[in-house]
Every structure is written in C-alpha cells, then in structure tokens.
Amino acid sequence: MEIINALKNRRSYKFSFEKKEVEKRIIEECIEISQWAPSAHNCQPWRYIIIDNKEQRLTLVDKMNEKLRKDFKKNSKSEEEIDIKIKLTREQFLNSPFLILSCMDSSVLYIYPDNERNKNEFILGNLSVASSITYLLISFQKYGLASCWYSAPLFTREIVLSILNLPKTYYPIAFITVGYPKKKEIKPPIRQPLKKILFISSNFM
Ligand SMILES: Cc1cc2nc3c(=O)[nH]c(=O)nc-3n(C[C@H](O)[C@H](O)[C@H](O)COP(=O)(O)O)c2cc1C
C-alpha cells in the first residue's frame, strides 16, 4: 500500500517553496535511491548536477530563456504569452532551494556498426535517465519534499553544456526543482480512464 500511495500522491509541484533549508545529505540519499531504476544493458547513463552557484544559476536560466523565447516566437506565440510562460519557470528555477540538472551520458552507450541501432540506443539512454528521474521524484516524498520535472534543458543543450562546462557526451534531459512545499494540498491532474489507454491486441484485427 505504501508504494501505491507514494506513486499516486507524487505531484509536480509548481508553487513557492518554504524558506526551510534542504539538507544536501537528503538530496544525495534520494539520488542514491534513483540509481536503482532499470536501465538498458544496466548502462546507468544518468548524471545529476546540483547547480549550487547562485550567479551561475542566474546566468544559465537567463541564457536558456533567450533561446526558449526565440523558439516560442517560431510557434507564433504572442510576446505576452511568452512573458507569462518564461516568468513562471524563471521564478521556479531561481527560487527552488535545490536545482538539479539531469543528463544522459552518451559515452556509456553501446556502439553499433549501423545508424539505426545507434539511434535506438540513444533513445534507450534517454529512457533509462527518465526512469531514474521518476524514482528520484518519488523518493523525495519520503522526506516531505516537493519537486517538479522541467524539460527546458533538453531544448537548450549547447547553452547548458557551455555554461556548466559539462562534457560534450552529456545530453541535458531535465531540471528538477526541489524543496519543502508551501502549498500542502494540490488537486491531482486527471488521469484517463483505463479503456482509453489499455487495449487487447485481437481487437485491432
Ligand atoms: C518528460 C516530462 C517533461 C515535463 N516537462 C515539464 C515542463 O517543462 N514544465 C512543467 O511545468 N512541467 C513539466 N512536466 C510535469 C508535467 O506537467 C506533469 O507531470 C503533468 O502535468 C502531470 O502532473 P503530475 O506530475 O502532478 O501528476 C514534465 C513531466 C515529464 C514526465
């Protein structure tokens, strides 16, 4: 029951955090747990970077937003819509007690003689990191911490690698914000009825 509650009660927390300090030891413990996620060939390509320097965090977030703003403009979003979207996540990224970057390290992936398998291997690497991030988000709950997965780093790879001086084999996957939540009750977003996501193969015949 405990695990089912943990799975169902995990929420993406997009509100203010308490000022209460989060001990680094707790973050390390949760990252240790996240390593128990499954990974293709047990390659464990996940890498976690705690962005601990405030100035570096600010520079990174602002540079990423410049790129995201340009991208949003391409989908003909209005300046106003873009401002709202960017302002919201900017505050989350800057005010989160811990900001963790998760990356996929492609240097540990299998190499094949053909492109098709290399492409699929790359997907497997990303999926493995995603499984570890999910474990991480769930494990934060044990300590009363709230967190959220943000995809912005995936869209701003060059900027992230250059500002954090990360190896060229790294592929940024997500930012994870984490801290003690101010808002205690969050209405869970709806889930689809089972009949919309579960099918029987013979019904397709
Ligand atoms: C792959 C992935 C990418 C996500 N990216 C973002 C994001 O960029 N911004 C955001 O606000 N939430 C992001 N989320 C959180 C989702 O919005 C959230 O999981 C979804 O609305 C369901 O809510 P819940 O996590 O509380 O169940 C992401 C979640 C996943 C799994």
PDB file of C-alpha atoms and ligand atoms in Angstrom:
ATOM      1  CA  MET A   1       0.000   0.000   0.000  1.00  0.00           C
ATOM      2  CA  GLU A   2       2.801   2.386   0.934  1.00  0.00           C
ATOM      3  CA  ILE A   3       4.323   2.237  -2.527  1.00  0.00           C
ATOM      4  CA  ILE A   4       0.960   2.669  -4.211  1.00  0.00           C
ATOM      5  CA  ASN A   5       0.295   5.772  -2.126  1.00  0.00           C
ATOM      6  CA  ALA A   6       3.734   7.140  -2.967  1.00  0.00           C
ATOM      7  CA  LEU A   7       3.118   6.563  -6.686  1.00  0.00           C
ATOM      8  CA  LYS A   8      -0.326   8.150  -6.631  1.00  0.00           C
ATOM      9  CA  ASN A   9       0.486  11.052  -4.325  1.00  0.00           C
ATOM     10  CA  ARG A  10       3.565  12.301  -6.150  1.00  0.00           C
ATOM     11  CA  ARG A  11       2.715  15.661  -7.713  1.00  0.00           C
ATOM     12  CA  SER A  12       4.553  18.048  -9.981  1.00  0.00           C
ATOM     13  CA  TYR A  13       4.964  20.956  -7.602  1.00  0.00           C
ATOM     14  CA  LYS A  14       4.924  24.337  -9.415  1.00  0.00           C
ATOM     15  CA  PHE A  15       4.359  26.697  -6.466  1.00  0.00           C
ATOM     16  CA  SER A  16       6.510  28.551  -3.904  1.00  0.00           C
ATOM     17  CA  PHE A  17       8.815  26.708  -1.583  1.00  0.00           C
ATOM     18  CA  GLU A  18       9.279  27.203   2.171  1.00  0.00           C
ATOM     19  CA  LYS A  19      12.420  29.098   3.187  1.00  0.00           C
ATOM     20  CA  LYS A  20      13.454  25.993   5.196  1.00  0.00           C
ATOM     21  CA  GLU A  21      16.855  24.709   4.150  1.00  0.00           C
ATOM     22  CA  VAL A  22      17.054  21.292   2.467  1.00  0.00           C
ATOM     23  CA  GLU A  23      19.996  19.227   3.695  1.00  0.00           C
ATOM     24  CA  LYS A  24      22.338  18.155   0.897  1.00  0.00           C
ATOM     25  CA  ARG A  25      22.550  14.742   2.578  1.00  0.00           C
ATOM     26  CA  ILE A  26      18.837  14.159   1.810  1.00  0.00           C
ATOM     27  CA  ILE A  27      19.309  15.051  -1.854  1.00  0.00           C
ATOM     28  CA  GLU A  28      22.255  12.654  -2.023  1.00  0.00           C
ATOM     29  CA  GLU A  29      20.214   9.894  -0.396  1.00  0.00           C
ATOM     30  CA  CYS A  30      17.404  10.335  -2.940  1.00  0.00           C
ATOM     31  CA  ILE A  31      19.855  10.336  -5.842  1.00  0.00           C
ATOM     32  CA  GLU A  32      21.318   7.133  -4.460  1.00  0.00           C
ATOM     33  CA  ILE A  33      17.805   5.612  -4.493  1.00  0.00           C
ATOM     34  CA  SER A  34      17.217   6.861  -8.055  1.00  0.00           C
ATOM     35  CA  GLN A  35      20.131   4.693  -9.231  1.00  0.00           C
ATOM     36  CA  TRP A  36      18.028   1.600  -8.530  1.00  0.00           C
ATOM     37  CA  ALA A  37      15.898   2.394 -11.560  1.00  0.00           C
ATOM     38  CA  PRO A  38      16.175  -0.013 -14.500  1.00  0.00           C
ATOM     39  CA  SER A  39      18.461   0.976 -17.363  1.00  0.00           C
ATOM     40  CA  ALA A  40      19.153  -0.551 -20.773  1.00  0.00           C
ATOM     41  CA  HIS A  41      22.084  -3.028 -20.509  1.00  0.00           C
ATOM     42  CA  ASN A  42      22.411  -1.676 -16.951  1.00  0.00           C
ATOM     43  CA  CYS A  43      24.457   1.165 -18.501  1.00  0.00           C
ATOM     44  CA  GLN A  44      23.217   3.659 -15.875  1.00  0.00           C
ATOM     45  CA  PRO A  45      23.737   6.694 -18.132  1.00  0.00           C
ATOM     46  CA  TRP A  46      22.136   9.106 -15.636  1.00  0.00           C
ATOM     47  CA  ARG A  47      24.181  12.008 -14.327  1.00  0.00           C
ATOM     48  CA  TYR A  48      22.928  14.565 -11.823  1.00  0.00           C
ATOM     49  CA  ILE A  49      24.402  18.014 -11.382  1.00  0.00           C
ATOM     50  CA  ILE A  50      23.428  20.179  -8.437  1.00  0.00           C
ATOM     51  CA  ILE A  51      23.608  23.784  -9.596  1.00  0.00           C
ATOM     52  CA  ASP A  52      24.882  25.256  -6.365  1.00  0.00           C
ATOM     53  CA  ASN A  53      26.314  28.582  -7.526  1.00  0.00           C
ATOM     54  CA  LYS A  54      23.635  31.312  -7.472  1.00  0.00           C
ATOM     55  CA  GLU A  55      25.316  33.510 -10.097  1.00  0.00           C
ATOM     56  CA  GLN A  56      25.862  30.580 -12.407  1.00  0.00           C
ATOM     57  CA  ARG A  57      22.227  29.562 -11.943  1.00  0.00           C
ATOM     58  CA  LEU A  58      21.058  33.066 -12.883  1.00  0.00           C
ATOM     59  CA  THR A  59      23.278  33.275 -15.970  1.00  0.00           C
ATOM     60  CA  LEU A  60      22.215  29.810 -17.064  1.00  0.00           C
ATOM     61  CA  VAL A  61      18.484  30.428 -16.648  1.00  0.00           C
ATOM     62  CA  ASP A  62      18.627  33.799 -18.432  1.00  0.00           C
ATOM     63  CA  LYS A  63      20.646  32.444 -21.362  1.00  0.00           C
ATOM     64  CA  MET A  64      18.314  29.456 -21.666  1.00  0.00           C
ATOM     65  CA  ASN A  65      15.319  31.784 -21.664  1.00  0.00           C
ATOM     66  CA  GLU A  66      16.776  33.846 -24.520  1.00  0.00           C
ATOM     67  CA  LYS A  67      16.834  30.700 -26.644  1.00  0.00           C
ATOM     68  CA  LEU A  68      13.414  29.500 -25.444  1.00  0.00           C
ATOM     69  CA  ARG A  69      11.934  32.934 -26.233  1.00  0.00           C
ATOM     70  CA  LYS A  70      13.240  32.686 -29.818  1.00  0.00           C
ATOM     71  CA  ASP A  71      11.811  29.167 -30.112  1.00  0.00           C
ATOM     72  CA  PHE A  72       8.408  30.181 -28.740  1.00  0.00           C
ATOM     73  CA  LYS A  73       8.265  33.039 -31.254  1.00  0.00           C
ATOM     74  CA  LYS A  74       8.563  30.469 -34.025  1.00  0.00           C
ATOM     75  CA  ASN A  75       5.300  28.892 -32.848  1.00  0.00           C
ATOM     76  CA  SER A  76       3.760  32.365 -33.248  1.00  0.00           C
ATOM     77  CA  LYS A  77       3.065  32.774 -29.556  1.00  0.00           C
ATOM     78  CA  SER A  78       2.378  36.387 -28.531  1.00  0.00           C
ATOM     79  CA  GLU A  79       5.009  38.318 -26.509  1.00  0.00           C
ATOM     80  CA  GLU A  80       2.558  38.377 -23.627  1.00  0.00           C
ATOM     81  CA  GLU A  81       2.057  34.597 -23.605  1.00  0.00           C
ATOM     82  CA  ILE A  82       5.809  34.079 -23.852  1.00  0.00           C
ATOM     83  CA  ASP A  83       6.456  36.506 -20.974  1.00  0.00           C
ATOM     84  CA  ILE A  84       4.000  34.681 -18.718  1.00  0.00           C
ATOM     85  CA  LYS A  85       5.463  31.268 -19.512  1.00  0.00           C
ATOM     86  CA  ILE A  86       9.065  32.358 -19.084  1.00  0.00           C
ATOM     87  CA  LYS A  87       8.415  34.370 -15.916  1.00  0.00           C
ATOM     88  CA  LEU A  88       6.726  31.409 -14.223  1.00  0.00           C
ATOM     89  CA  THR A  89       9.516  28.905 -14.823  1.00  0.00           C
ATOM     90  CA  ARG A  90      12.237  31.517 -14.238  1.00  0.00           C
ATOM     91  CA  GLU A  91      10.906  32.063 -10.727  1.00  0.00           C
ATOM     92  CA  GLN A  92      10.754  28.327 -10.118  1.00  0.00           C
ATOM     93  CA  PHE A  93      14.305  27.782 -11.331  1.00  0.00           C
ATOM     94  CA  LEU A  94      15.770  30.695  -9.373  1.00  0.00           C
ATOM     95  CA  ASN A  95      13.828  30.222  -6.133  1.00  0.00           C
ATOM     96  CA  SER A  96      13.980  26.475  -5.826  1.00  0.00           C
ATOM     97  CA  PRO A  97      16.126  25.508  -2.793  1.00  0.00           C
ATOM     98  CA  PHE A  98      17.858  22.910  -4.970  1.00  0.00           C
ATOM     99  CA  LEU A  99      18.038  22.977  -8.752  1.00  0.00           C
ATOM    100  CA  ILE A 100      19.263  19.698 -10.174  1.00  0.00           C
ATOM    101  CA  LEU A 101      20.134  19.083 -13.794  1.00  0.00           C
ATOM    102  CA  SER A 102      19.778  15.537 -15.059  1.00  0.00           C
ATOM    103  CA  CYS A 103      21.754  14.447 -18.099  1.00  0.00           C
ATOM    104  CA  MET A 104      22.262  11.359 -20.196  1.00  0.00           C
ATOM    105  CA  ASP A 105      25.936  10.488 -20.657  1.00  0.00           C
ATOM    106  CA  SER A 106      26.188   9.080 -24.176  1.00  0.00           C
ATOM    107  CA  SER A 107      29.774   7.883 -23.570  1.00  0.00           C
ATOM    108  CA  VAL A 108      28.459   4.762 -21.787  1.00  0.00           C
ATOM    109  CA  LEU A 109      26.028   3.745 -24.527  1.00  0.00           C
ATOM    110  CA  TYR A 110      26.635   0.694 -26.706  1.00  0.00           C
ATOM    111  CA  ILE A 111      28.036   1.442 -30.159  1.00  0.00           C
ATOM    112  CA  TYR A 112      26.767  -0.468 -33.206  1.00  0.00           C
ATOM    113  CA  PRO A 113      28.019  -0.555 -36.799  1.00  0.00           C
ATOM    114  CA  ASP A 114      24.726   0.863 -38.112  1.00  0.00           C
ATOM    115  CA  ASN A 115      22.891   4.161 -37.606  1.00  0.00           C
ATOM    116  CA  GLU A 116      19.530   2.641 -36.873  1.00  0.00           C
ATOM    117  CA  ARG A 117      20.734   0.788 -33.792  1.00  0.00           C
ATOM    118  CA  ASN A 118      22.807   3.765 -32.645  1.00  0.00           C
ATOM    119  CA  LYS A 119      19.697   5.956 -32.847  1.00  0.00           C
ATOM    120  CA  ASN A 120      17.693   3.414 -30.882  1.00  0.00           C
ATOM    121  CA  GLU A 121      20.482   3.082 -28.338  1.00  0.00           C
ATOM    122  CA  PHE A 122      20.342   6.858 -27.871  1.00  0.00           C
ATOM    123  CA  ILE A 123      16.614   6.603 -27.197  1.00  0.00           C
ATOM    124  CA  LEU A 124      17.278   3.800 -24.703  1.00  0.00           C
ATOM    125  CA  GLY A 125      19.783   6.027 -22.895  1.00  0.00           C
ATOM    126  CA  ASN A 126      17.204   8.795 -22.568  1.00  0.00           C
ATOM    127  CA  LEU A 127      14.535   6.347 -21.420  1.00  0.00           C
ATOM    128  CA  SER A 128      16.895   4.994 -18.768  1.00  0.00           C
ATOM    129  CA  VAL A 129      17.507   8.502 -17.426  1.00  0.00           C
ATOM    130  CA  ALA A 130      13.750   9.117 -17.407  1.00  0.00           C
ATOM    131  CA  SER A 131      13.207   6.016 -15.289  1.00  0.00           C
ATOM    132  CA  SER A 132      15.813   7.226 -12.801  1.00  0.00           C
ATOM    133  CA  ILE A 133      14.261  10.713 -12.639  1.00  0.00           C
ATOM    134  CA  THR A 134      10.902   9.125 -11.844  1.00  0.00           C
ATOM    135  CA  TYR A 135      12.467   7.159  -8.986  1.00  0.00           C
ATOM    136  CA  LEU A 136      14.059  10.375  -7.758  1.00  0.00           C
ATOM    137  CA  LEU A 137      10.785  12.331  -7.747  1.00  0.00           C
ATOM    138  CA  ILE A 138       9.068   9.529  -5.864  1.00  0.00           C
ATOM    139  CA  SER A 139      11.848   9.182  -3.305  1.00  0.00           C
ATOM    140  CA  PHE A 140      11.743  12.917  -2.435  1.00  0.00           C
ATOM    141  CA  GLN A 141       8.317  12.301  -0.901  1.00  0.00           C
ATOM    142  CA  LYS A 142       9.855  10.216   1.868  1.00  0.00           C
ATOM    143  CA  TYR A 143      11.382  13.443   3.237  1.00  0.00           C
ATOM    144  CA  GLY A 144       8.313  15.648   2.693  1.00  0.00           C
ATOM    145  CA  LEU A 145       9.995  17.320  -0.278  1.00  0.00           C
ATOM    146  CA  ALA A 146       8.119  18.510  -3.352  1.00  0.00           C
ATOM    147  CA  SER A 147       9.628  18.542  -6.810  1.00  0.00           C
ATOM    148  CA  CYS A 148       8.967  19.085 -10.485  1.00  0.00           C
ATOM    149  CA  TRP A 149      10.459  17.913 -13.758  1.00  0.00           C
ATOM    150  CA  TYR A 150      11.064  20.675 -16.338  1.00  0.00           C
ATOM    151  CA  SER A 151      12.183  19.996 -19.903  1.00  0.00           C
ATOM    152  CA  ALA A 152      13.845  23.344 -20.685  1.00  0.00           C
ATOM    153  CA  PRO A 153      17.434  21.928 -20.618  1.00  0.00           C
ATOM    154  CA  LEU A 154      16.560  19.421 -23.348  1.00  0.00           C
ATOM    155  CA  PHE A 155      15.854  22.358 -25.680  1.00  0.00           C
ATOM    156  CA  THR A 156      18.964  24.327 -24.754  1.00  0.00           C
ATOM    157  CA  ARG A 157      21.742  21.754 -24.817  1.00  0.00           C
ATOM    158  CA  GLU A 158      24.596  23.914 -26.160  1.00  0.00           C
ATOM    159  CA  ILE A 159      23.939  26.663 -23.620  1.00  0.00           C
ATOM    160  CA  VAL A 160      23.696  24.231 -20.697  1.00  0.00           C
ATOM    161  CA  LEU A 161      26.911  22.405 -21.635  1.00  0.00           C
ATOM    162  CA  SER A 162      28.848  25.601 -22.216  1.00  0.00           C
ATOM    163  CA  ILE A 163      27.772  27.478 -19.062  1.00  0.00           C
ATOM    164  CA  LEU A 164      28.196  24.467 -16.763  1.00  0.00           C
ATOM    165  CA  ASN A 165      31.311  23.328 -18.594  1.00  0.00           C
ATOM    166  CA  LEU A 166      29.981  19.787 -18.952  1.00  0.00           C
ATOM    167  CA  PRO A 167      31.443  17.005 -21.104  1.00  0.00           C
ATOM    168  CA  LYS A 168      30.377  17.017 -24.765  1.00  0.00           C
ATOM    169  CA  THR A 169      28.961  13.497 -24.311  1.00  0.00           C
ATOM    170  CA  TYR A 170      26.251  14.804 -21.948  1.00  0.00           C
ATOM    171  CA  TYR A 171      22.678  15.327 -23.127  1.00  0.00           C
ATOM    172  CA  PRO A 172      20.666  17.503 -20.744  1.00  0.00           C
ATOM    173  CA  ILE A 173      17.270  15.965 -20.062  1.00  0.00           C
ATOM    174  CA  ALA A 174      15.606  17.953 -17.295  1.00  0.00           C
ATOM    175  CA  PHE A 175      15.769  20.432 -14.480  1.00  0.00           C
ATOM    176  CA  ILE A 176      14.396  19.157 -11.219  1.00  0.00           C
ATOM    177  CA  THR A 177      13.273  21.749  -8.702  1.00  0.00           C
ATOM    178  CA  VAL A 178      13.068  20.524  -5.124  1.00  0.00           C
ATOM    179  CA  GLY A 179      12.243  21.958  -1.725  1.00  0.00           C
ATOM    180  CA  TYR A 180       9.721  21.958   1.101  1.00  0.00           C
ATOM    181  CA  PRO A 181       6.315  22.931  -0.293  1.00  0.00           C
ATOM    182  CA  LYS A 182       4.385  25.975   0.954  1.00  0.00           C
ATOM    183  CA  LYS A 183       1.193  24.732  -0.622  1.00  0.00           C
ATOM    184  CA  LYS A 184       0.223  21.456   1.012  1.00  0.00           C
ATOM    185  CA  GLU A 185      -2.834  20.380  -0.953  1.00  0.00           C
ATOM    186  CA  ILE A 186      -2.638  20.070  -4.727  1.00  0.00           C
ATOM    187  CA  LYS A 187      -5.518  18.795  -6.798  1.00  0.00           C
ATOM    188  CA  PRO A 188      -4.205  15.876  -8.851  1.00  0.00           C
ATOM    189  CA  PRO A 189      -4.493  16.356 -12.613  1.00  0.00           C
ATOM    190  CA  ILE A 190      -6.973  13.874 -14.066  1.00  0.00           C
ATOM    191  CA  ARG A 191      -5.891  10.503 -15.372  1.00  0.00           C
ATOM    192  CA  GLN A 192      -7.553   8.878 -18.357  1.00  0.00           C
ATOM    193  CA  PRO A 193      -9.993   6.033 -17.906  1.00  0.00           C
ATOM    194  CA  LEU A 194      -8.271   2.674 -18.390  1.00  0.00           C
ATOM    195  CA  LYS A 195     -10.259   1.932 -21.547  1.00  0.00           C
ATOM    196  CA  LYS A 196      -8.515   4.855 -23.300  1.00  0.00           C
ATOM    197  CA  ILE A 197      -5.020   3.516 -22.679  1.00  0.00           C
ATOM    198  CA  LEU A 198      -5.359  -0.254 -22.381  1.00  0.00           C
ATOM    199  CA  PHE A 199      -6.167  -2.380 -25.420  1.00  0.00           C
ATOM    200  CA  ILE A 200      -6.418  -6.028 -26.364  1.00  0.00           C
ATOM    201  CA  SER A 201      -4.411  -6.882 -29.470  1.00  0.00           C
ATOM    202  CA  SER A 202      -7.095  -9.126 -31.000  1.00  0.00           C
ATOM    203  CA  ASN A 203      -9.453  -6.114 -31.084  1.00  0.00           C
ATOM    204  CA  PHE A 204      -7.158  -4.482 -33.679  1.00  0.00           C
ATOM    205  CA  MET A 205      -7.586  -7.428 -36.049  1.00  0.00           C
TER     206      MET A 205
HETATM  207  C1  LIG B   1       9.021  14.267 -19.576  1.00  0.00           C
HETATM  208  C2  LIG B   1       8.343  15.320 -18.735  1.00  0.00           C
HETATM  209  C3  LIG B   1       8.546  16.652 -19.037  1.00  0.00           C
HETATM  210  C4  LIG B   1       7.924  17.657 -18.275  1.00  0.00           C
HETATM  211  N1  LIG B   1       8.210  18.963 -18.549  1.00  0.00           N
HETATM  212  C5  LIG B   1       7.587  19.927 -17.847  1.00  0.00           C
HETATM  213  C6  LIG B   1       7.882  21.293 -18.124  1.00  0.00           C
HETATM  214  O1  LIG B   1       8.729  21.616 -18.949  1.00  0.00           O
HETATM  215  N2  LIG B   1       7.201  22.243 -17.434  1.00  0.00           N
HETATM  216  C7  LIG B   1       6.275  21.913 -16.480  1.00  0.00           C
HETATM  217  O2  LIG B   1       5.679  22.816 -15.895  1.00  0.00           O
HETATM  218  N3  LIG B   1       6.006  20.613 -16.158  1.00  0.00           N
HETATM  219  C8  LIG B   1       6.641  19.625 -16.818  1.00  0.00           C
HETATM  220  N4  LIG B   1       6.405  18.302 -16.504  1.00  0.00           N
HETATM  221  C9  LIG B   1       5.451  17.966 -15.440  1.00  0.00           C
HETATM  222  C10 LIG B   1       4.061  17.654 -16.040  1.00  0.00           C
HETATM  223  O3  LIG B   1       3.412  18.860 -16.358  1.00  0.00           O
HETATM  224  C11 LIG B   1       3.252  16.841 -15.024  1.00  0.00           C
HETATM  225  O4  LIG B   1       3.913  15.611 -14.773  1.00  0.00           O
HETATM  226  C12 LIG B   1       1.844  16.535 -15.530  1.00  0.00           C
HETATM  227  O5  LIG B   1       1.103  17.704 -15.686  1.00  0.00           O
HETATM  228  C13 LIG B   1       1.073  15.606 -14.564  1.00  0.00           C
HETATM  229  O6  LIG B   1       1.041  16.148 -13.272  1.00  0.00           O
HETATM  230  P1  LIG B   1       1.608  15.322 -12.021  1.00  0.00           P
HETATM  231  O7  LIG B   1       3.067  15.092 -12.272  1.00  0.00           O
HETATM  232  O8  LIG B   1       1.356  16.167 -10.811  1.00  0.00           O
HETATM  233  O9  LIG B   1       0.856  14.029 -11.956  1.00  0.00           O
HETATM  234  C14 LIG B   1       7.040  17.285 -17.215  1.00  0.00           C
HETATM  235  C15 LIG B   1       6.858  15.931 -16.910  1.00  0.00           C
HETATM  236  C16 LIG B   1       7.519  14.951 -17.653  1.00  0.00           C
HETATM  237  C17 LIG B   1       7.349  13.494 -17.274  1.00  0.00           C
END
